[in-house]
Coordinates of C-alpha atoms and ligand atoms in Angstrom, one line a residue:
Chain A
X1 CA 13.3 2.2 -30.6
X2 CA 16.0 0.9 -27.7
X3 CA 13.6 -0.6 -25.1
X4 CA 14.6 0.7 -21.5
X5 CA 13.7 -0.5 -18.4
X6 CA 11.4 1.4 -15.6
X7 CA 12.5 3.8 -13.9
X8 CA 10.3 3.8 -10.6
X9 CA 8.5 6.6 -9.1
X10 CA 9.5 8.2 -5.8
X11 CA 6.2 8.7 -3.3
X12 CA 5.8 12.2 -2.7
X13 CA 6.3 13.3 1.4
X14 CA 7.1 9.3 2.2
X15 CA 10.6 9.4 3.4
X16 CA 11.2 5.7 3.5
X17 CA 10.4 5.6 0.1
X18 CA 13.0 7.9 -1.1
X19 CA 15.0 5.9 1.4
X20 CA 14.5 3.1 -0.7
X21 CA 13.9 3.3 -4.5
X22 CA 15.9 2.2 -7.0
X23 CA 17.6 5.5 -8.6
X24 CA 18.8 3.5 -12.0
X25 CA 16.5 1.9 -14.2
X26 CA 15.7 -1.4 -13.8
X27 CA 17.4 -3.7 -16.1
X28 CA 15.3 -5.3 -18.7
X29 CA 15.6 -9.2 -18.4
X30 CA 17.2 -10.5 -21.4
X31 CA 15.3 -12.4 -23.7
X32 CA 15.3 -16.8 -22.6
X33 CA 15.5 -15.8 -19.4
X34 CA 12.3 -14.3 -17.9
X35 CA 11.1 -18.1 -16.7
X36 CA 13.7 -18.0 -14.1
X37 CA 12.0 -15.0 -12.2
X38 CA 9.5 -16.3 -12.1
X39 CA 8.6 -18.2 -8.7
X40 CA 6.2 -21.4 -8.3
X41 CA 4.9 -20.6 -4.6
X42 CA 4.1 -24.3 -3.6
X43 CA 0.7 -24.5 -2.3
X44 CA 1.5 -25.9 1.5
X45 CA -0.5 -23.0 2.5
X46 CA -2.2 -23.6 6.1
X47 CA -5.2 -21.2 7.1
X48 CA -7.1 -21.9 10.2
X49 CA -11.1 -22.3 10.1
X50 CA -11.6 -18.8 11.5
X51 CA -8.9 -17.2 9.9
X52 CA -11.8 -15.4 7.4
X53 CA -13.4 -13.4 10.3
X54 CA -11.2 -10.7 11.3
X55 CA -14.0 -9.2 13.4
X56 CA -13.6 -11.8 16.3
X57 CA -10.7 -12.9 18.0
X58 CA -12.3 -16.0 18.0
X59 CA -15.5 -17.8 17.3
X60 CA -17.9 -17.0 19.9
X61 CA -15.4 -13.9 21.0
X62 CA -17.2 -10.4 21.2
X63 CA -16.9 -7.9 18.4
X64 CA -14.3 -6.1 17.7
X65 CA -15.0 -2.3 17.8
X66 CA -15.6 0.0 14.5
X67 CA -18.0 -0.8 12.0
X68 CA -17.6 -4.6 10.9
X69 CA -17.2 -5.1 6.8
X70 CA -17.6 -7.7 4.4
X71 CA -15.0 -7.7 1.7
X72 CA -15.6 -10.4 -1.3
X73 CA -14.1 -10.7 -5.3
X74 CA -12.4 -12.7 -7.4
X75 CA -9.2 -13.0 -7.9
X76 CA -8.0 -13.6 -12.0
X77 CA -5.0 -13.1 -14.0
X78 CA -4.9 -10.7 -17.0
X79 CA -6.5 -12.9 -19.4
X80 CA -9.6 -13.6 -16.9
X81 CA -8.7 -16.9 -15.9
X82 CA -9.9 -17.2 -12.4
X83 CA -6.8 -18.0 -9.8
X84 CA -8.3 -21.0 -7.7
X85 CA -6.3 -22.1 -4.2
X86 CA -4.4 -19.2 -3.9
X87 CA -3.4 -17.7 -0.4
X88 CA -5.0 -14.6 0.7
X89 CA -3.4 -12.7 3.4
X90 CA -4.8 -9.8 5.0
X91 CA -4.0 -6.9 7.3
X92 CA -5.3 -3.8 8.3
X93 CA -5.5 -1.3 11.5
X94 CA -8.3 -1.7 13.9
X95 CA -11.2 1.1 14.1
X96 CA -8.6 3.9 16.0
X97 CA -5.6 2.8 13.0
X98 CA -3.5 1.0 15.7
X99 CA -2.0 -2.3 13.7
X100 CA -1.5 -5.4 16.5
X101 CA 2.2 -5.4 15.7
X102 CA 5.1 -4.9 17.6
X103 CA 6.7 -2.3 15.4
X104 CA 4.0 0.1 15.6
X105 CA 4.4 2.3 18.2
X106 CA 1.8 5.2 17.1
X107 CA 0.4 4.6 20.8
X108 CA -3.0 4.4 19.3
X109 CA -5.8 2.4 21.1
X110 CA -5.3 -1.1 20.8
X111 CA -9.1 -3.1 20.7
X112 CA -8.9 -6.3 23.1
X113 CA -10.9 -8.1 20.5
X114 CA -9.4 -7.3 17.1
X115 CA -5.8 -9.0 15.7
X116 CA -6.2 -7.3 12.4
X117 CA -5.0 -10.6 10.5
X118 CA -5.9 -13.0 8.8
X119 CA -5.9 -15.3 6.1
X120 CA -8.3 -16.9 3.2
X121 CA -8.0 -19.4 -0.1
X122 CA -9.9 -18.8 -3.1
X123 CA -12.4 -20.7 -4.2
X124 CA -12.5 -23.5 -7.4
X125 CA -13.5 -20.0 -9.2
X126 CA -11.3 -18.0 -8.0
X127 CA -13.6 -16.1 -5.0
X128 CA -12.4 -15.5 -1.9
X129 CA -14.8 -13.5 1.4
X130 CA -13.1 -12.0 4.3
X131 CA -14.9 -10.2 7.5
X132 CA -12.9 -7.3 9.2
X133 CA -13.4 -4.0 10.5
X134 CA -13.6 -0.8 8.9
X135 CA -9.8 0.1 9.4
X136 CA -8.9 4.0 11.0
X137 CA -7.0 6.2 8.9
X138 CA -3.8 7.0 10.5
X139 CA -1.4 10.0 11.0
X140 CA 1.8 8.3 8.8
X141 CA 3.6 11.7 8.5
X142 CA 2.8 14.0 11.9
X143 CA 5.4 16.3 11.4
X144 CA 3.7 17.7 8.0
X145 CA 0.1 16.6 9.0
X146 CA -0.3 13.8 6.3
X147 CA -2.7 10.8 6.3
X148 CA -2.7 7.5 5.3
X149 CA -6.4 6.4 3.8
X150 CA -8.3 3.9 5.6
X151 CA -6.9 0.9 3.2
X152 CA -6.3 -3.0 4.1
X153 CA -3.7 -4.9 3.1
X154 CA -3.6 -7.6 0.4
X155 CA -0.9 -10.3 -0.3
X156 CA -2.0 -12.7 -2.9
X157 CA 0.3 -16.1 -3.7
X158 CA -0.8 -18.8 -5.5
X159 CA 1.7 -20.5 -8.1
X160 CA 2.8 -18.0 -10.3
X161 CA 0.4 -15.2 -9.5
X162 CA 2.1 -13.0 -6.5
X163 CA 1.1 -9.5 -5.8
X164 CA 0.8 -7.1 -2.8
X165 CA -1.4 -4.5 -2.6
X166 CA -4.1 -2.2 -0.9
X167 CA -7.8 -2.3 -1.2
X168 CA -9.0 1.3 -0.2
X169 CA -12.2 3.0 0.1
X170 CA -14.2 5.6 -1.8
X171 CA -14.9 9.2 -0.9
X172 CA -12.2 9.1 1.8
X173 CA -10.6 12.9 2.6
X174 CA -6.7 11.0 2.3
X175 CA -7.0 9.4 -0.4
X176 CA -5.8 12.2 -2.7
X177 CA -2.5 12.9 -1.1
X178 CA -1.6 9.2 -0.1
X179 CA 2.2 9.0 -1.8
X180 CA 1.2 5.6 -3.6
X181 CA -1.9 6.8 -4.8
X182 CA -0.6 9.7 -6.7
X183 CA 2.2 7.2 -8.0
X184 CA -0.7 4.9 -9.4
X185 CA -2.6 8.3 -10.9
X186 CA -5.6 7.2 -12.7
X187 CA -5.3 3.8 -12.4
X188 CA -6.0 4.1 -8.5
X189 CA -9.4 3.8 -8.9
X190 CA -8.6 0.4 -9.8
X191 CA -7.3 -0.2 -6.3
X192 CA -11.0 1.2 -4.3
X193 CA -13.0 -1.3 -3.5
X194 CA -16.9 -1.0 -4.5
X195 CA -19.8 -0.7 -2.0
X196 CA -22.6 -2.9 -2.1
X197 CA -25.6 -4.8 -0.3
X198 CA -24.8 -6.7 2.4
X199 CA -27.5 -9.3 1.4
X200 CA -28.6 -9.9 4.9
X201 CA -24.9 -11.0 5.9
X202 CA -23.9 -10.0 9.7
X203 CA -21.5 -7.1 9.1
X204 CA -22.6 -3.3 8.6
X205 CA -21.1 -2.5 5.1
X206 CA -19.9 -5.0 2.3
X207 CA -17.6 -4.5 -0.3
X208 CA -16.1 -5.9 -3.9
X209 CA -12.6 -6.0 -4.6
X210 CA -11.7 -7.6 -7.3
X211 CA -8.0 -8.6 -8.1
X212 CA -6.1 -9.1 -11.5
X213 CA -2.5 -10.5 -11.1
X214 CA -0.6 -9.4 -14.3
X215 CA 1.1 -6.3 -15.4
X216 CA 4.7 -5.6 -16.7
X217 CA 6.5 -7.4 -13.7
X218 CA 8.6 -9.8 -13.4
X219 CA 6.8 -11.9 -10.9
X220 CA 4.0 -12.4 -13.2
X221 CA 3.6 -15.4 -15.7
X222 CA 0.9 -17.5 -17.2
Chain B
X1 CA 8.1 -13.8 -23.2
X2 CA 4.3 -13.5 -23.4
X3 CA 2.6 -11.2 -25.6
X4 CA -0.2 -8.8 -24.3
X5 CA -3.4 -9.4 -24.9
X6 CA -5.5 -6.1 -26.5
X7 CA -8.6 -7.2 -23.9
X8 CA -6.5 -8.4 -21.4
X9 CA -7.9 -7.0 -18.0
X10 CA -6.5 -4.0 -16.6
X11 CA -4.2 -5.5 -13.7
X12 CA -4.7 -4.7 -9.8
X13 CA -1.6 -2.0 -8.7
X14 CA 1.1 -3.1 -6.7
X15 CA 1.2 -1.2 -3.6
X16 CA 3.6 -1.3 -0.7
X17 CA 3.4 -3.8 1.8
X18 CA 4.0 -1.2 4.4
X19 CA 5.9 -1.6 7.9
X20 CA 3.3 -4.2 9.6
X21 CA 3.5 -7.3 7.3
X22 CA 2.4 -9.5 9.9
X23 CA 5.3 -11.5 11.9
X24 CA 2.6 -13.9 12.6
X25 CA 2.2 -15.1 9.1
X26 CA 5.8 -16.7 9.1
X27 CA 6.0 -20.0 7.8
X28 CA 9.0 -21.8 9.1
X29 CA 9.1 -24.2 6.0
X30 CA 9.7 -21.1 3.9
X31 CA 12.8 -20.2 6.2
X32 CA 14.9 -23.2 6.0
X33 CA 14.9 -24.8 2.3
X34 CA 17.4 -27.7 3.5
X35 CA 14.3 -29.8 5.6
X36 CA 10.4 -29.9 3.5
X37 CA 9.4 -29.4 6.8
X38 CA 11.1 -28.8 11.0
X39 CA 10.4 -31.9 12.6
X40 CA 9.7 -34.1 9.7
X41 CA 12.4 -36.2 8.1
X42 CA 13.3 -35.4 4.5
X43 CA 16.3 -33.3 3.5
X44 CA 16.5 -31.2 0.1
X45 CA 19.7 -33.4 -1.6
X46 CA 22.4 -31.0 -2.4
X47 CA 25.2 -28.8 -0.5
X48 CA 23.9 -26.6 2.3
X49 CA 24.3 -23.3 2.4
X50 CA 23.5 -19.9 4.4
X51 CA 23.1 -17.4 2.1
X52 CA 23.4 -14.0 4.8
X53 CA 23.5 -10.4 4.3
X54 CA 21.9 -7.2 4.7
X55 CA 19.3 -5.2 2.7
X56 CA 20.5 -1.6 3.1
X57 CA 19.1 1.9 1.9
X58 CA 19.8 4.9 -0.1
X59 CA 22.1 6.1 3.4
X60 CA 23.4 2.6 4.4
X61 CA 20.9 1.9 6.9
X62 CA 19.4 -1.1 7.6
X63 CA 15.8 -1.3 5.8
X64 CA 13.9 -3.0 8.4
X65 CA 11.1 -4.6 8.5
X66 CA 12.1 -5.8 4.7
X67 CA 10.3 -8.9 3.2
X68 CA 12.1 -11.4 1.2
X69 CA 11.4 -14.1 -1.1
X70 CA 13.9 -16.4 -2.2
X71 CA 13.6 -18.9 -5.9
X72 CA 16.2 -21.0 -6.8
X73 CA 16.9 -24.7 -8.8
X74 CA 17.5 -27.7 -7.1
X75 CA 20.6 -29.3 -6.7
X76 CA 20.2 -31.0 -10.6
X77 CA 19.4 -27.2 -12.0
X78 CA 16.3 -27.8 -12.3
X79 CA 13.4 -25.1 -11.2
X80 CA 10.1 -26.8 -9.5
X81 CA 6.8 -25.6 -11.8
X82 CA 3.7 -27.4 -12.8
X83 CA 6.1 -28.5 -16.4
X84 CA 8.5 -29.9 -14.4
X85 CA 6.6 -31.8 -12.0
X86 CA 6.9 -35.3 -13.6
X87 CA 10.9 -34.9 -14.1
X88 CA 13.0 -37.3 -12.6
X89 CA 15.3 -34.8 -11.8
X90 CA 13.0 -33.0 -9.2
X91 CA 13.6 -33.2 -5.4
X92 CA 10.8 -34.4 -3.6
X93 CA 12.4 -32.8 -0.6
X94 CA 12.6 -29.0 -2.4
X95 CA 10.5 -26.8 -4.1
X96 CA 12.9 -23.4 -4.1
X97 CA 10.6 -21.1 -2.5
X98 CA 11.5 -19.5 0.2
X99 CA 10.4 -16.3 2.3
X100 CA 11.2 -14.7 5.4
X101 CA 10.5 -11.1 7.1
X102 CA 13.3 -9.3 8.3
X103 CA 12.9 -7.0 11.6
X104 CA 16.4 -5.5 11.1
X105 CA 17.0 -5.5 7.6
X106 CA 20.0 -8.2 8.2
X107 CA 19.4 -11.5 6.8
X108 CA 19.7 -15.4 7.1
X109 CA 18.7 -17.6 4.1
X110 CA 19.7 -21.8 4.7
X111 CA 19.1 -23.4 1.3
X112 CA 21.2 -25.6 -0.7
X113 CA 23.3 -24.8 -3.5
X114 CA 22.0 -24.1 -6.7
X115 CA 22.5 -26.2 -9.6
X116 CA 23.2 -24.4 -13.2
X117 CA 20.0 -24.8 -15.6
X118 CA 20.8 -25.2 -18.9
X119 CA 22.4 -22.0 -19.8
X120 CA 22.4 -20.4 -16.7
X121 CA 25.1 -19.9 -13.7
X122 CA 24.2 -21.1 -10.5
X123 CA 21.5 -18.2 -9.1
X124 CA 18.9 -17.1 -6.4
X125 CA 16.2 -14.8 -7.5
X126 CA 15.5 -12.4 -4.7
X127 CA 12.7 -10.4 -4.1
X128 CA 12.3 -7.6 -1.6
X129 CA 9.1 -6.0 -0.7
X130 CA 9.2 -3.2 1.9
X131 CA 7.6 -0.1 3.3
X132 CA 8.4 2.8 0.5
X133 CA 8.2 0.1 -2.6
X134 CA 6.5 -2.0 -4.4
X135 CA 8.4 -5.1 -5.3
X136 CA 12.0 -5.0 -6.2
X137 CA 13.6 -8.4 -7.9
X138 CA 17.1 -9.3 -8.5
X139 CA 19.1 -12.7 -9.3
X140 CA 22.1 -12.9 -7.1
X141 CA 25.4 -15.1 -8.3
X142 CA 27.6 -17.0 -6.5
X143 CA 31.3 -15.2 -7.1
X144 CA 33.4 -18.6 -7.5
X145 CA 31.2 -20.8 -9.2
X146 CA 31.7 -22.0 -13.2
X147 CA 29.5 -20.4 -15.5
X148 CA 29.3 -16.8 -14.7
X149 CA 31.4 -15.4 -17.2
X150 CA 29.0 -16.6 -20.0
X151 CA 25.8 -16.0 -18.1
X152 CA 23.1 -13.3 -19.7
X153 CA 21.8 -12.0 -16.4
X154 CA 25.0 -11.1 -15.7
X155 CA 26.1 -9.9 -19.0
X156 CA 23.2 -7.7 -18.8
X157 CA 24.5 -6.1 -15.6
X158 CA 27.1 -5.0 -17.8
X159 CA 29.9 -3.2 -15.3
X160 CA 27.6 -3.8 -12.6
X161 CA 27.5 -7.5 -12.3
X162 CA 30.2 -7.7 -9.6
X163 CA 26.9 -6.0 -7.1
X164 CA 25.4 -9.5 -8.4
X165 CA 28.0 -11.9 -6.9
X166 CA 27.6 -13.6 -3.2
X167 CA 31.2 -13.6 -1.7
X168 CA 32.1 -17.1 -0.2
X169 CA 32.6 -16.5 4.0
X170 CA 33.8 -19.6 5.1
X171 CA 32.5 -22.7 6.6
X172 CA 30.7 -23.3 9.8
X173 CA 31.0 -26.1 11.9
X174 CA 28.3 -28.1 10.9
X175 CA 29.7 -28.0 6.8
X176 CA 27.3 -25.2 5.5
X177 CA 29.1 -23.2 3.2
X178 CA 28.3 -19.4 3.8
X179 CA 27.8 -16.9 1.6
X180 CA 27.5 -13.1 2.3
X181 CA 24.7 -10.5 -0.5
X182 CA 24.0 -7.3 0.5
X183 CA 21.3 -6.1 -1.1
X184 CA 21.6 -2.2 -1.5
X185 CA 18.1 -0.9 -2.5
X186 CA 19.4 2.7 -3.6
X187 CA 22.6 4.5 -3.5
X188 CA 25.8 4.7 -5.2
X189 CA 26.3 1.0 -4.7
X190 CA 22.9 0.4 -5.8
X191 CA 22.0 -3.5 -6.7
X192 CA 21.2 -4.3 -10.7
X193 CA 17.2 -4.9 -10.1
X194 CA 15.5 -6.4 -12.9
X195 CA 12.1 -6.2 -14.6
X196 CA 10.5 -7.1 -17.9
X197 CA 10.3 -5.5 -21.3
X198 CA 8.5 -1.8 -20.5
X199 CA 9.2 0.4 -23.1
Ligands
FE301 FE1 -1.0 0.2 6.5

């Protein structure tokens, strides 16, 4: 059998995305090669002390609005080895789906006490433990009425491991007809992060989300 | 090339970073590969370069808001990873990673110059992350330096490999050689993008 590259998947009603997928198949990286795609992200990360608590602005700050979450995992590669000291980095829209950046201009409520970014290391074992805020879902396609989920956002570098990603949530109405859902099929379930306890901790809901770097991609190596 | 384990775990998917990755997450010692860090003194060895261009989509727009990462040799040809970390041949002043968010879509990369690895023709590997996509990764070529004829990423691209090669723009005042990449994501002009063995 001739082995053949990808060819990716469009996202169904997401116009950037058929804006901006590769048509041809991807090329298969010849064999001796593979190493050099792979990059080494040095780890120079810097995260502030408060950087875990997306809920405050700042220590001692007031709430943010929206129903305050605890999100904790591990983060391993395919072969279960935990990923220790890698960088974390996390966004998501505040209670009402407004992100604190200047390119969104949904004129949705902005909350005085929520940035909606942050950033976190993993432990020796590969843990990491974030605070946010339930994020809003958010009208991503008004002209045909679709949805984006409630989802946060999850970059992950730490030497070779490098993924970005979503962390949604279960039982949510848009999570059906998100565009990178259906791409994922099945396998999104993988993506939904699982309720549990909170164990006494200061937040309303808690979550697990655990995260394997691997896959058929050329950024992955071990 | 590794070998798939039958228990391996099931990996997290990839999922687009979306329009908001977050400006405030820059790290200026990602965006300039020439000083380890602005304001402290200790300069990657090598010749400088400004590697700029634009990341366009399917219609020739700009793709704003695109995220880039940049992995490259030093100035020897050698790449910085944990089995290279005692070589002699490493630059304590480089580790070849780079990143930077574009709001446009138009880019500006300074770095040095490349050496060739063993095999190899000078190279960058680029990835791009973006509202729409996952992660799409290609190695980019410089079009005047020795080596590329006999090089197996480009051989791979076959009669694409000229959408591979940087063209040299001049040199600016200061002696940083320029070199221009467009990156087209999709379209007729579409850029060779690369990923391992699927099928
Ligand atoms: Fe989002």
């Amino acid at each position: 059998m001739t082995k053949q590259g990808r060819i990716l998947g469009i996202g169904p009603t997401d116009n950037t995305s058929d804006q901006r997928t590769p048509r041809q198949p991807l090329r298969l990286i010849p064999e001796g090669v593979r190493d050099s795609f792979v990059p080494v992200v040095p780890a120079t990360y810097r995260t502030g002390p408060h950087e875990w608590d997306l809920t405050r602005t700042a220590p001692g700050r007031p709430r943010a609005q929206g129903t305050a979450i605890e999100v904790t995992g591990t983060l391993r590669s395919e072969s279960g080895r935990p990923v220790s000291h890698a960088l974390i980095e996390i966004w998501n829209a505040n209670t009402h789906g407004r992100y604190r950046h200047v390119e969104d201009h949904s004129g949705l409520q902005l909350d005085e006490n929520f940035y909606g970014m942050g950033r976190v290391l993993t432990d020796a074992a590969g843990r990491y433990r974030f605070w946010t805020i339930s994020p809003g879902a958010y009208l991503a396609r008004p002209d045909i009425g679709r949805w984006r989920p409630k989802h946060i956002h999850l970059s992950v570098s730490g030497g070779s491991a490098r993924l970005i990603t979503q962390m949604y949530f279960p039982d949510e109405p848009n999570n059906a007809s998100d565009p990178m859902a259906i791409l994922m099929g099945d396998a999104f379930a993988r993506n939904i992060g699982t309720p549990r306890d909170v164990n006494g901790a200061d937040v309303d809901e808690a979550y697990d989300f655990d995260i394997v770097v691997g896959g058929r991609n050329a950024t992955y190596f071990e | 090339m590794t070998t798939r384990q039958p228990n391996a775990l099931p990996a997290t998917n990839e999922d687009t970073s979306g329009p908001y990755f977050p400006i405030a997450f820059a790290d200026p010692a990602l965006e300039d590969l020439t000083c380890v860090h602005p304001g402290v003194v200790g300069e990657a060895s090598g010749t400088r370069i400004i590697l700029r261009g634009r990341v366009l989509d399917r219609h020739g727009d700009l793709a704003n808001g695109a995220l880039l990462e940049f992995w490259q040799t030093n100035a020897k040809g050698i790449y910085r990873t944990p089995a290279t970390e005692g070589d002699p041949a490493i630059d304590p002043w480089f580790h070849g990673y780079g990143r930077q968010r574009t709001a446009t879509g138009a880019y500006e990369f300074r770095t040095i110059m490349p050496g060739a690895a063993p095999g190899r023709a000078p190279n960058i590997t680029i990835t791009v992350f973006s509202d729409g996509i996952n992660r799409i990764v290609t190695q980019m070529f410089f079009a005047d330096a020795d080596g590329n004829d006999t090089d197996p990423v480009l051989k791979a691209a076959g009669a694409d490999a000229p959408r591979l090669l940087a063209r040299h723009d001049g040199r600016t005042a200061k002696g940083e050689e320029v070199y221009v990449f467009d990156i087209v994501m999709a379209g007729p002009d579409e850029t060779p993008f690369f990923d391992d063995l699927e099928s």
